[in-house]
CSV table of C-alpha atoms and ligand atoms in Angstrom, one decimal:
chain,number,residue,atom,x,y,z
S,218,MET,CA,8.1,1.4,-24.7
S,219,SER,CA,7.0,-0.1,-27.9
S,220,GLY,CA,3.6,-1.7,-28.2
S,221,ALA,CA,1.2,-2.3,-25.4
S,222,ALA,CA,2.5,-2.0,-21.7
S,223,GLN,CA,2.7,-5.6,-20.3
S,224,VAL,CA,1.1,-5.9,-16.8
S,225,ALA,CA,1.2,-9.1,-14.8
S,226,LEU,CA,-2.2,-9.5,-13.1
S,227,LEU,CA,-2.3,-11.2,-9.7
S,228,PRO,CA,-6.0,-11.4,-8.7
S,229,GLY,CA,-5.2,-13.6,-5.7
S,230,ASP,CA,-7.8,-14.7,-3.3
S,231,GLY,CA,-11.3,-13.6,-1.8
S,232,ILE,CA,-12.5,-10.4,-3.3
S,233,GLY,CA,-9.1,-10.1,-5.1
S,234,PRO,CA,-10.4,-11.4,-8.4
S,235,GLU,CA,-13.6,-9.3,-8.2
S,236,VAL,CA,-11.9,-6.1,-7.7
S,237,ILE,CA,-9.2,-6.8,-10.2
S,238,ALA,CA,-11.8,-7.4,-12.9
S,239,SER,CA,-13.2,-4.1,-12.1
S,240,ALA,CA,-10.0,-2.2,-12.5
S,241,VAL,CA,-9.2,-4.1,-15.7
S,242,GLU,CA,-12.6,-2.9,-17.0
S,243,VAL,CA,-12.0,0.7,-16.3
S,244,CYS,CA,-8.6,0.5,-18.0
S,245,GLU,CA,-9.8,-1.1,-21.1
S,246,ALA,CA,-12.7,1.5,-21.3
S,247,LEU,CA,-10.2,4.5,-20.7
S,248,CYS,CA,-7.3,3.4,-23.0
S,249,PRO,CA,-8.3,0.3,-25.1
S,250,GLY,CA,-5.2,-1.6,-26.3
S,251,GLU,CA,-2.6,0.3,-24.3
S,252,TYR,CA,-2.1,-2.2,-21.6
S,253,GLU,CA,-2.0,-6.0,-21.8
S,254,PHE,CA,-2.9,-8.0,-18.8
S,255,GLU,CA,-1.5,-11.3,-18.2
S,256,PRO,CA,-3.1,-13.3,-15.2
S,257,GLN,CA,-0.9,-15.3,-12.9
S,258,ILE,CA,-2.0,-17.5,-10.0
S,259,PHE,CA,-0.9,-16.2,-6.7
S,260,GLY,CA,-1.3,-16.5,-2.9
S,261,GLY,CA,-3.7,-19.1,-1.5
S,262,ALA,CA,-4.9,-20.0,-4.9
S,263,SER,CA,-1.3,-20.7,-5.9
S,264,ILE,CA,-1.0,-22.7,-2.7
S,265,ASP,CA,-3.7,-24.9,-3.9
S,266,ALA,CA,-2.5,-25.3,-7.3
S,267,ASN,CA,1.3,-25.6,-6.6
S,268,GLY,CA,1.9,-26.0,-3.1
S,269,VAL,CA,3.5,-22.5,-2.7
S,270,ALA,CA,2.1,-19.0,-2.6
S,271,MET,CA,4.3,-17.9,-5.5
S,272,THR,CA,6.2,-20.0,-8.0
S,273,ASP,CA,9.5,-19.1,-9.5
S,274,GLU,CA,7.7,-18.7,-12.9
S,275,THR,CA,5.3,-16.3,-11.4
S,276,LEU,CA,8.1,-14.2,-10.0
S,277,ALA,CA,9.9,-14.5,-13.2
S,278,ALA,CA,6.8,-13.5,-15.2
S,279,CYS,CA,6.3,-10.4,-12.9
S,280,ARG,CA,10.1,-9.3,-13.2
S,281,ALA,CA,9.6,-9.4,-17.1
S,282,ALA,CA,6.5,-7.3,-16.9
S,283,ASP,CA,6.3,-3.5,-17.1
S,284,ALA,CA,4.2,-3.4,-14.0
S,285,VAL,CA,2.3,-5.7,-11.6
S,286,LEU,CA,-1.4,-5.2,-10.5
S,287,LEU,CA,-2.4,-7.2,-7.5
S,288,GLY,CA,-5.8,-7.8,-5.9
S,289,ALA,CA,-5.4,-9.4,-2.3
S,290,VAL,CA,-4.4,-12.7,-0.8
S,291,GLY,CA,-5.2,-14.9,2.1
S,292,GLY,CA,-8.3,-16.3,3.7
S,293,PRO,CA,-9.3,-18.8,6.5
S,294,LYS,CA,-8.6,-21.8,4.4
S,295,TRP,CA,-4.8,-21.1,4.7
S,296,ASP,CA,-4.8,-19.6,8.1
S,297,SER,CA,-2.7,-21.7,10.4
S,298,THR,CA,-0.2,-21.1,13.2
S,299,ASP,CA,1.9,-24.1,12.1
S,300,PRO,CA,5.3,-22.5,11.0
S,301,SER,CA,5.9,-25.0,8.2
S,302,ALA,CA,2.4,-24.5,6.8
S,303,PRO,CA,2.5,-22.5,3.4
S,304,ARG,CA,1.0,-19.1,3.8
S,305,PRO,CA,-0.4,-16.8,1.0
S,306,GLU,CA,1.1,-13.9,2.5
S,307,GLN,CA,4.6,-15.4,1.8
S,308,GLY,CA,3.8,-14.8,-1.8
S,309,LEU,CA,3.2,-11.1,-1.3
S,310,LEU,CA,6.3,-10.6,0.8
S,311,GLY,CA,8.4,-12.7,-1.6
S,312,LEU,CA,7.1,-10.6,-4.5
S,313,ARG,CA,7.8,-7.2,-2.7
S,314,LYS,CA,11.3,-8.5,-1.8
S,315,GLY,CA,12.1,-10.4,-5.1
S,316,LEU,CA,11.3,-7.1,-7.1
S,317,GLY,CA,13.3,-4.9,-4.8
S,318,LEU,CA,10.3,-2.7,-4.0
S,319,TYR,CA,11.4,-1.0,-0.7
S,320,ALA,CA,9.2,2.1,-1.0
S,321,ASN,CA,5.5,1.8,-0.4
S,322,LEU,CA,3.2,4.8,-1.0
S,323,ARG,CA,-0.1,5.0,0.6
S,324,PRO,CA,-2.0,8.3,-0.1
S,325,VAL,CA,-4.7,9.2,2.2
S,326,LYS,CA,-7.1,11.9,1.3
S,327,ALA,CA,-10.5,12.9,3.1
S,328,ILE,CA,-12.8,12.9,0.1
S,329,GLU,CA,-15.5,15.6,0.7
S,330,ALA,CA,-18.4,13.5,-0.5
S,331,LEU,CA,-17.3,10.8,1.9
S,332,VAL,CA,-16.7,12.7,5.2
S,333,ASP,CA,-20.0,11.4,6.5
S,334,ALA,CA,-18.9,7.8,6.0
S,335,SER,CA,-15.8,8.2,8.3
S,336,PRO,CA,-16.2,7.2,11.9
S,337,LEU,CA,-14.1,10.5,12.7
S,338,ARG,CA,-15.8,13.8,12.9
S,339,GLU,CA,-15.9,16.0,9.8
S,340,GLU,CA,-14.1,19.0,11.4
S,341,ARG,CA,-11.2,16.8,12.3
S,342,ILE,CA,-10.7,15.0,9.0
S,343,SER,CA,-11.7,17.7,6.6
S,344,GLY,CA,-8.8,18.7,4.4
S,345,THR,CA,-6.6,15.8,5.2
S,346,ASP,CA,-4.2,15.0,2.3
S,347,LEU,CA,-1.3,13.0,3.4
S,348,LEU,CA,1.0,10.3,2.2
S,349,VAL,CA,2.4,7.4,4.3
S,350,VAL,CA,5.8,6.3,2.9
S,351,ARG,CA,6.3,2.9,4.5
S,352,GLU,CA,9.6,0.9,4.2
S,353,LEU,CA,8.6,-2.4,2.6
S,354,THR,CA,11.5,-4.7,2.3
S,355,GLY,CA,13.2,-4.7,5.8
S,356,GLY,CA,12.6,-4.7,9.5
S,357,ILE,CA,10.8,-7.5,11.6
S,358,TYR,CA,8.9,-8.7,8.5
S,359,PHE,CA,12.1,-10.0,6.9
S,360,GLY,CA,14.4,-10.8,10.0
S,361,GLU,CA,15.2,-14.0,11.1
S,362,LYS,CA,12.4,-16.1,12.6
S,363,LYS,CA,12.8,-18.7,15.4
S,364,ARG,CA,10.2,-21.0,17.0
S,365,THR,CA,10.8,-23.7,19.6
S,366,ASP,CA,8.1,-25.4,21.7
S,367,THR,CA,8.6,-22.8,24.5
S,368,MET,CA,9.5,-19.7,22.6
S,369,ALA,CA,9.5,-17.6,19.4
S,370,SER,CA,11.3,-14.6,18.1
S,371,ASP,CA,11.2,-12.2,15.2
S,372,LEU,CA,14.3,-10.2,14.6
S,373,CYS,CA,14.1,-6.6,13.6
S,374,GLU,CA,17.1,-5.3,11.5
S,375,TYR,CA,17.8,-2.1,9.5
S,376,SER,CA,20.9,-1.0,7.8
S,377,VAL,CA,22.0,2.6,7.2
S,378,LEU,CA,21.4,2.3,3.6
S,379,GLU,CA,18.0,0.9,3.9
S,380,VAL,CA,17.0,3.9,6.0
S,381,GLU,CA,18.9,6.3,3.6
S,382,ARG,CA,17.1,5.3,0.6
S,383,ILE,CA,13.5,5.2,2.1
S,384,ALA,CA,14.3,8.6,3.8
S,385,ARG,CA,15.0,10.1,0.2
S,386,VAL,CA,11.7,8.9,-1.0
S,387,ALA,CA,10.0,10.6,1.6
S,388,PHE,CA,11.6,13.9,1.5
S,389,SER,CA,11.4,13.9,-2.2
S,390,ALA,CA,7.6,13.4,-1.8
S,391,ALA,CA,7.0,16.1,0.7
S,392,ARG,CA,5.3,19.3,0.0
S,393,SER,CA,6.2,20.8,3.4
S,394,LYS,CA,7.1,18.3,6.1
S,395,VAL,CA,8.1,14.8,6.9
S,396,SER,CA,6.9,13.2,10.2
S,397,SER,CA,9.4,10.5,10.8
S,398,ILE,CA,7.7,7.7,13.0
S,399,ASP,CA,9.8,5.6,15.4
S,400,LYS,CA,10.2,4.2,18.9
S,401,ALA,CA,13.6,5.7,19.5
S,402,ASN,CA,12.9,5.7,23.4
S,403,VAL,CA,12.9,1.9,23.3
S,404,LEU,CA,14.3,0.4,20.2
S,405,GLU,CA,17.9,0.4,18.9
S,406,THR,CA,16.5,0.1,15.2
S,407,SER,CA,14.6,3.4,15.9
S,408,ARG,CA,17.5,5.0,17.2
S,409,LEU,CA,19.6,4.3,14.1
S,410,TRP,CA,16.4,5.3,11.9
S,411,ARG,CA,16.3,8.6,13.6
S,412,GLU,CA,20.0,9.4,13.3
S,413,VAL,CA,20.0,8.6,9.6
S,414,VAL,CA,16.9,10.4,8.9
S,415,THR,CA,18.2,13.4,10.7
S,416,ARG,CA,21.3,13.4,8.5
S,417,VAL,CA,19.8,12.8,5.3
S,418,HIS,CA,17.5,15.7,5.9
S,419,ALA,CA,20.4,17.9,7.1
S,420,GLU,CA,22.6,17.0,4.0
S,421,GLU,CA,20.2,16.7,1.2
S,422,PHE,CA,16.7,18.2,2.0
S,423,PRO,CA,17.1,21.1,4.6
S,424,ASP,CA,14.3,22.9,3.1
S,425,VAL,CA,11.8,20.4,4.0
S,426,GLU,CA,10.5,20.4,7.7
S,427,LEU,CA,11.3,17.4,9.6
S,428,GLU,CA,9.8,16.1,12.8
S,429,HIS,CA,10.3,12.9,14.8
S,430,VAL,CA,7.0,11.5,16.2
S,431,LEU,CA,7.1,8.3,18.5
S,432,VAL,CA,4.7,5.8,17.0
S,433,ASP,CA,2.3,5.6,19.9
S,434,ASN,CA,1.9,9.2,19.8
S,435,ALA,CA,1.5,9.3,16.1
S,436,ALA,CA,-1.4,6.6,16.3
S,437,MET,CA,-3.1,9.3,18.5
S,438,GLN,CA,-2.4,12.3,16.4
S,439,LEU,CA,-3.6,10.5,13.4
S,440,VAL,CA,-7.2,10.4,14.7
S,441,SER,CA,-7.1,13.6,16.7
S,442,THR,CA,-5.6,15.9,14.1
S,443,PRO,CA,-4.7,14.2,10.8
S,444,THR,CA,-4.4,17.6,9.0
S,445,GLN,CA,-1.2,18.2,10.6
S,446,PHE,CA,0.6,15.5,8.5
S,447,ASP,CA,1.9,15.7,5.1
S,448,VAL,CA,4.4,12.9,4.6
S,449,ILE,CA,4.5,10.1,7.3
S,450,LEU,CA,7.6,8.2,6.9
S,451,ALA,CA,7.7,4.8,8.7
S,452,GLU,CA,9.5,1.4,9.0
S,453,ASN,CA,7.7,-1.7,7.8
S,454,LEU,CA,5.6,-2.8,10.7
S,455,PHE,CA,4.7,0.8,12.1
S,456,GLY,CA,3.9,1.8,8.6
S,457,ASP,CA,1.5,-1.2,8.1
S,458,ILE,CA,-0.4,-0.3,11.3
S,459,LEU,CA,-0.6,3.4,10.8
S,460,SER,CA,-1.8,3.0,7.1
S,461,ASP,CA,-4.8,0.9,8.3
S,462,GLU,CA,-5.4,3.6,11.0
S,463,ALA,CA,-5.3,6.3,8.5
S,464,ALA,CA,-7.6,4.5,6.1
S,465,MET,CA,-10.4,5.4,8.4
S,466,ILE,CA,-10.3,9.0,7.7
S,467,THR,CA,-11.5,8.2,4.2
S,468,GLY,CA,-14.3,6.2,5.6
S,469,SER,CA,-13.2,2.7,4.5
S,470,ILE,CA,-10.2,0.6,3.9
S,471,GLY,CA,-11.9,-0.1,0.7
S,472,MET,CA,-10.8,3.4,-0.6
S,473,LEU,CA,-7.0,3.1,0.0
S,474,PRO,CA,-4.7,2.5,-3.1
S,475,SER,CA,-0.9,1.9,-2.9
S,476,ALA,CA,2.1,1.8,-5.0
S,477,SER,CA,5.3,-0.1,-4.4
S,478,ILE,CA,8.3,1.2,-6.0
S,479,GLY,CA,12.1,1.8,-5.7
S,480,ASN,CA,13.7,-0.5,-8.4
S,481,PRO,CA,14.5,1.6,-11.3
S,482,ASP,CA,15.4,-1.5,-13.4
S,483,GLY,CA,12.0,-3.4,-12.7
S,484,PRO,CA,8.3,-3.1,-12.6
S,485,GLY,CA,6.4,-1.5,-9.6
S,486,LEU,CA,3.6,-3.3,-7.8
S,487,PHE,CA,0.3,-1.8,-7.5
S,488,GLU,CA,-2.4,-3.0,-4.9
S,489,PRO,CA,-5.1,-2.0,-2.7
S,490,VAL,CA,-4.2,-1.8,1.0
S,491,HIS,CA,-7.2,-3.8,2.0
S,492,GLY,CA,-7.2,-7.6,2.4
S,493,SER,CA,-9.0,-10.5,0.7
S,494,ALA,CA,-12.1,-9.9,2.7
S,495,PRO,CA,-13.3,-13.5,2.8
S,496,ASP,CA,-16.5,-12.9,4.5
S,497,ILE,CA,-17.9,-11.1,1.5
S,498,ALA,CA,-16.0,-12.8,-1.4
S,499,GLY,CA,-17.9,-14.1,-4.2
S,500,GLN,CA,-21.0,-12.1,-3.5
S,501,GLY,CA,-20.3,-9.2,-5.7
S,502,LEU,CA,-20.3,-6.8,-2.8
S,503,ALA,CA,-16.6,-5.5,-2.6
S,504,ASN,CA,-15.6,-2.0,-3.0
S,505,PRO,CA,-13.4,-1.8,-6.2
S,506,LEU,CA,-12.3,1.7,-5.8
S,507,ALA,CA,-9.0,1.1,-3.9
S,508,THR,CA,-8.2,-1.3,-6.9
S,509,ILE,CA,-9.2,1.3,-9.5
S,510,LEU,CA,-7.1,4.0,-7.7
S,511,SER,CA,-4.3,1.6,-7.6
S,512,LEU,CA,-4.6,1.4,-11.3
S,513,ALA,CA,-4.4,5.2,-11.4
S,514,MET,CA,-1.1,4.9,-9.3
S,515,MET,CA,0.3,2.4,-11.8
S,516,MET,CA,-0.3,4.8,-14.7
S,517,ARG,CA,1.4,7.6,-12.8
S,518,HIS,CA,4.3,5.8,-11.0
S,519,GLY,CA,4.7,2.8,-13.4
S,520,PHE,CA,4.3,4.7,-16.7
S,521,GLY,CA,4.3,8.5,-16.1
S,522,ARG,CA,1.0,8.7,-17.6
S,523,GLU,CA,-0.5,11.6,-15.5
S,524,GLN,CA,-3.4,12.4,-17.6
S,525,GLN,CA,-4.6,8.9,-17.5
S,526,ALA,CA,-4.1,8.7,-13.7
S,527,SER,CA,-6.1,11.9,-13.1
S,528,ALA,CA,-8.8,10.9,-15.4
S,529,VAL,CA,-9.4,7.8,-13.4
S,530,GLU,CA,-9.1,9.6,-10.1
S,531,SER,CA,-11.6,12.4,-11.2
S,532,ALA,CA,-14.0,9.7,-12.4
S,533,VAL,CA,-13.9,7.9,-9.0
S,534,ALA,CA,-14.4,11.3,-7.2
S,535,ALA,CA,-17.3,12.3,-9.5
S,536,ALA,CA,-18.9,8.9,-9.1
S,537,LEU,CA,-18.8,9.3,-5.1
S,538,ALA,CA,-20.1,12.9,-5.5
S,539,CYS,CA,-23.1,11.5,-7.3
S,540,GLY,CA,-23.9,9.3,-4.2
S,541,LEU,CA,-22.0,6.0,-5.2
S,542,ARG,CA,-21.5,4.0,-1.9
S,543,THR,CA,-20.7,0.4,-1.5
S,544,ALA,CA,-21.7,-1.6,1.6
S,545,ASP,CA,-18.4,-0.7,3.4
S,546,LEU,CA,-19.3,3.0,2.9
S,547,GLY,CA,-22.8,2.5,4.2
S,548,GLY,CA,-24.6,2.0,0.9
S,549,ASP,CA,-25.9,-0.9,-1.1
S,550,ALA,CA,-24.0,-0.4,-4.5
S,551,SER,CA,-22.7,-3.9,-5.7
S,552,THR,CA,-19.1,-4.1,-7.3
S,553,GLU,CA,-20.8,-4.1,-10.8
S,554,GLN,CA,-22.6,-0.9,-10.0
S,555,ALA,CA,-19.7,0.7,-8.5
S,556,THR,CA,-17.7,-0.1,-11.7
S,557,ALA,CA,-20.5,1.2,-14.0
S,558,ALA,CA,-20.8,4.4,-12.0
S,559,VAL,CA,-16.9,5.0,-12.6
S,560,LEU,CA,-17.2,4.1,-16.3
S,561,ALA,CA,-20.2,6.4,-16.9
S,562,GLU,CA,-18.0,9.3,-15.4
S,563,LEU,CA,-15.2,8.4,-17.6
S,564,ALA,CA,-17.3,8.4,-20.7
G,54,IPM,C1,-0.5,-4.8,3.8
G,54,IPM,C2,-1.0,-6.2,4.4
G,54,IPM,C3,0.2,-7.1,4.2
G,54,IPM,C4,1.3,-6.5,5.0
G,54,IPM,C5,0.1,-8.5,4.6
G,54,IPM,C6,-1.2,-9.2,4.0
G,54,IPM,C7,1.2,-9.4,4.7
G,54,IPM,O1,-1.4,-6.0,5.5
G,54,IPM,O2,0.0,-4.7,2.6
G,54,IPM,O3,-0.6,-3.8,4.6
G,54,IPM,O4,1.4,-6.7,6.3
G,54,IPM,O5,2.3,-5.8,4.6
G,55,MG,MG1,-1.7,-3.9,6.2
């Protein structure tokens, strides 16, 4: 790559612009001039400006970039049950699909300094270090939708190829074990999922341990003994739900970063797992750490710059160890103070 890396910046809605500004500040302090950020209107903001959550131009700009860094989308202003009304989330789903990003990585670590911020007991969560590998471009999110006055349906479909490729991501990321999540006692897609994961395991990754866990049981195991998990492999909807649940191990959903990858010929997408938090938007209260940690994932997975990524992650951990707590973690630090605390550790 010659010159500065080009990053498409999608602040989005609610607290999105606030947490994105914070991540950009951290990036420019750590490696000035190495990344160039080009902002794009996205989500609800784009519905207001253009009538759609993502224009073709925005998608094209993201495709042409080396990476995409996103804040959050959505808000009460655009919430509607009218199937024909544009929704901010359509932008996000269209972007993931449009960039071919089928693999969503959501690492969940119990940070020692934060064990008291979690609603779960310390002895249960201490030592948790797991990765949710969520299939991101298939399943019920993208199946045909129908709506009449008296019924509605969402189709859940998976092909063998879609399951094979996400299974490979999970097995490659595993240090010891993959827990593959399904509902094979009820769903046909889950039976296919289980069959394909079992075959990919036997043929390509026999040294990694594999277990199959029904999703309802997994939800329970995740709060009772989260330390048993290494990699949690899940289809789109199950992965969405389990990753929010797993966030509480870290104390707040404001802590969880994510990377969406899978297309070797295009950019990855890096975004916090949390939403746009309209209730605290514009007040400077948002926790920027999930977005700062997503920046670190961008440096690692998007550019192979492991040292930069570790520097950002260590600065976040050190700031927390020094007592940094935003409101979601039971403290009163503002977004600006949280950013300053991370910058101080970087310096
Ligand atoms: C997430 C979010 C999105 C999803 C929403 C905003 C569409 O919850 O990234 O987890 O369901 O994928
Ligand atoms: Mg979610």
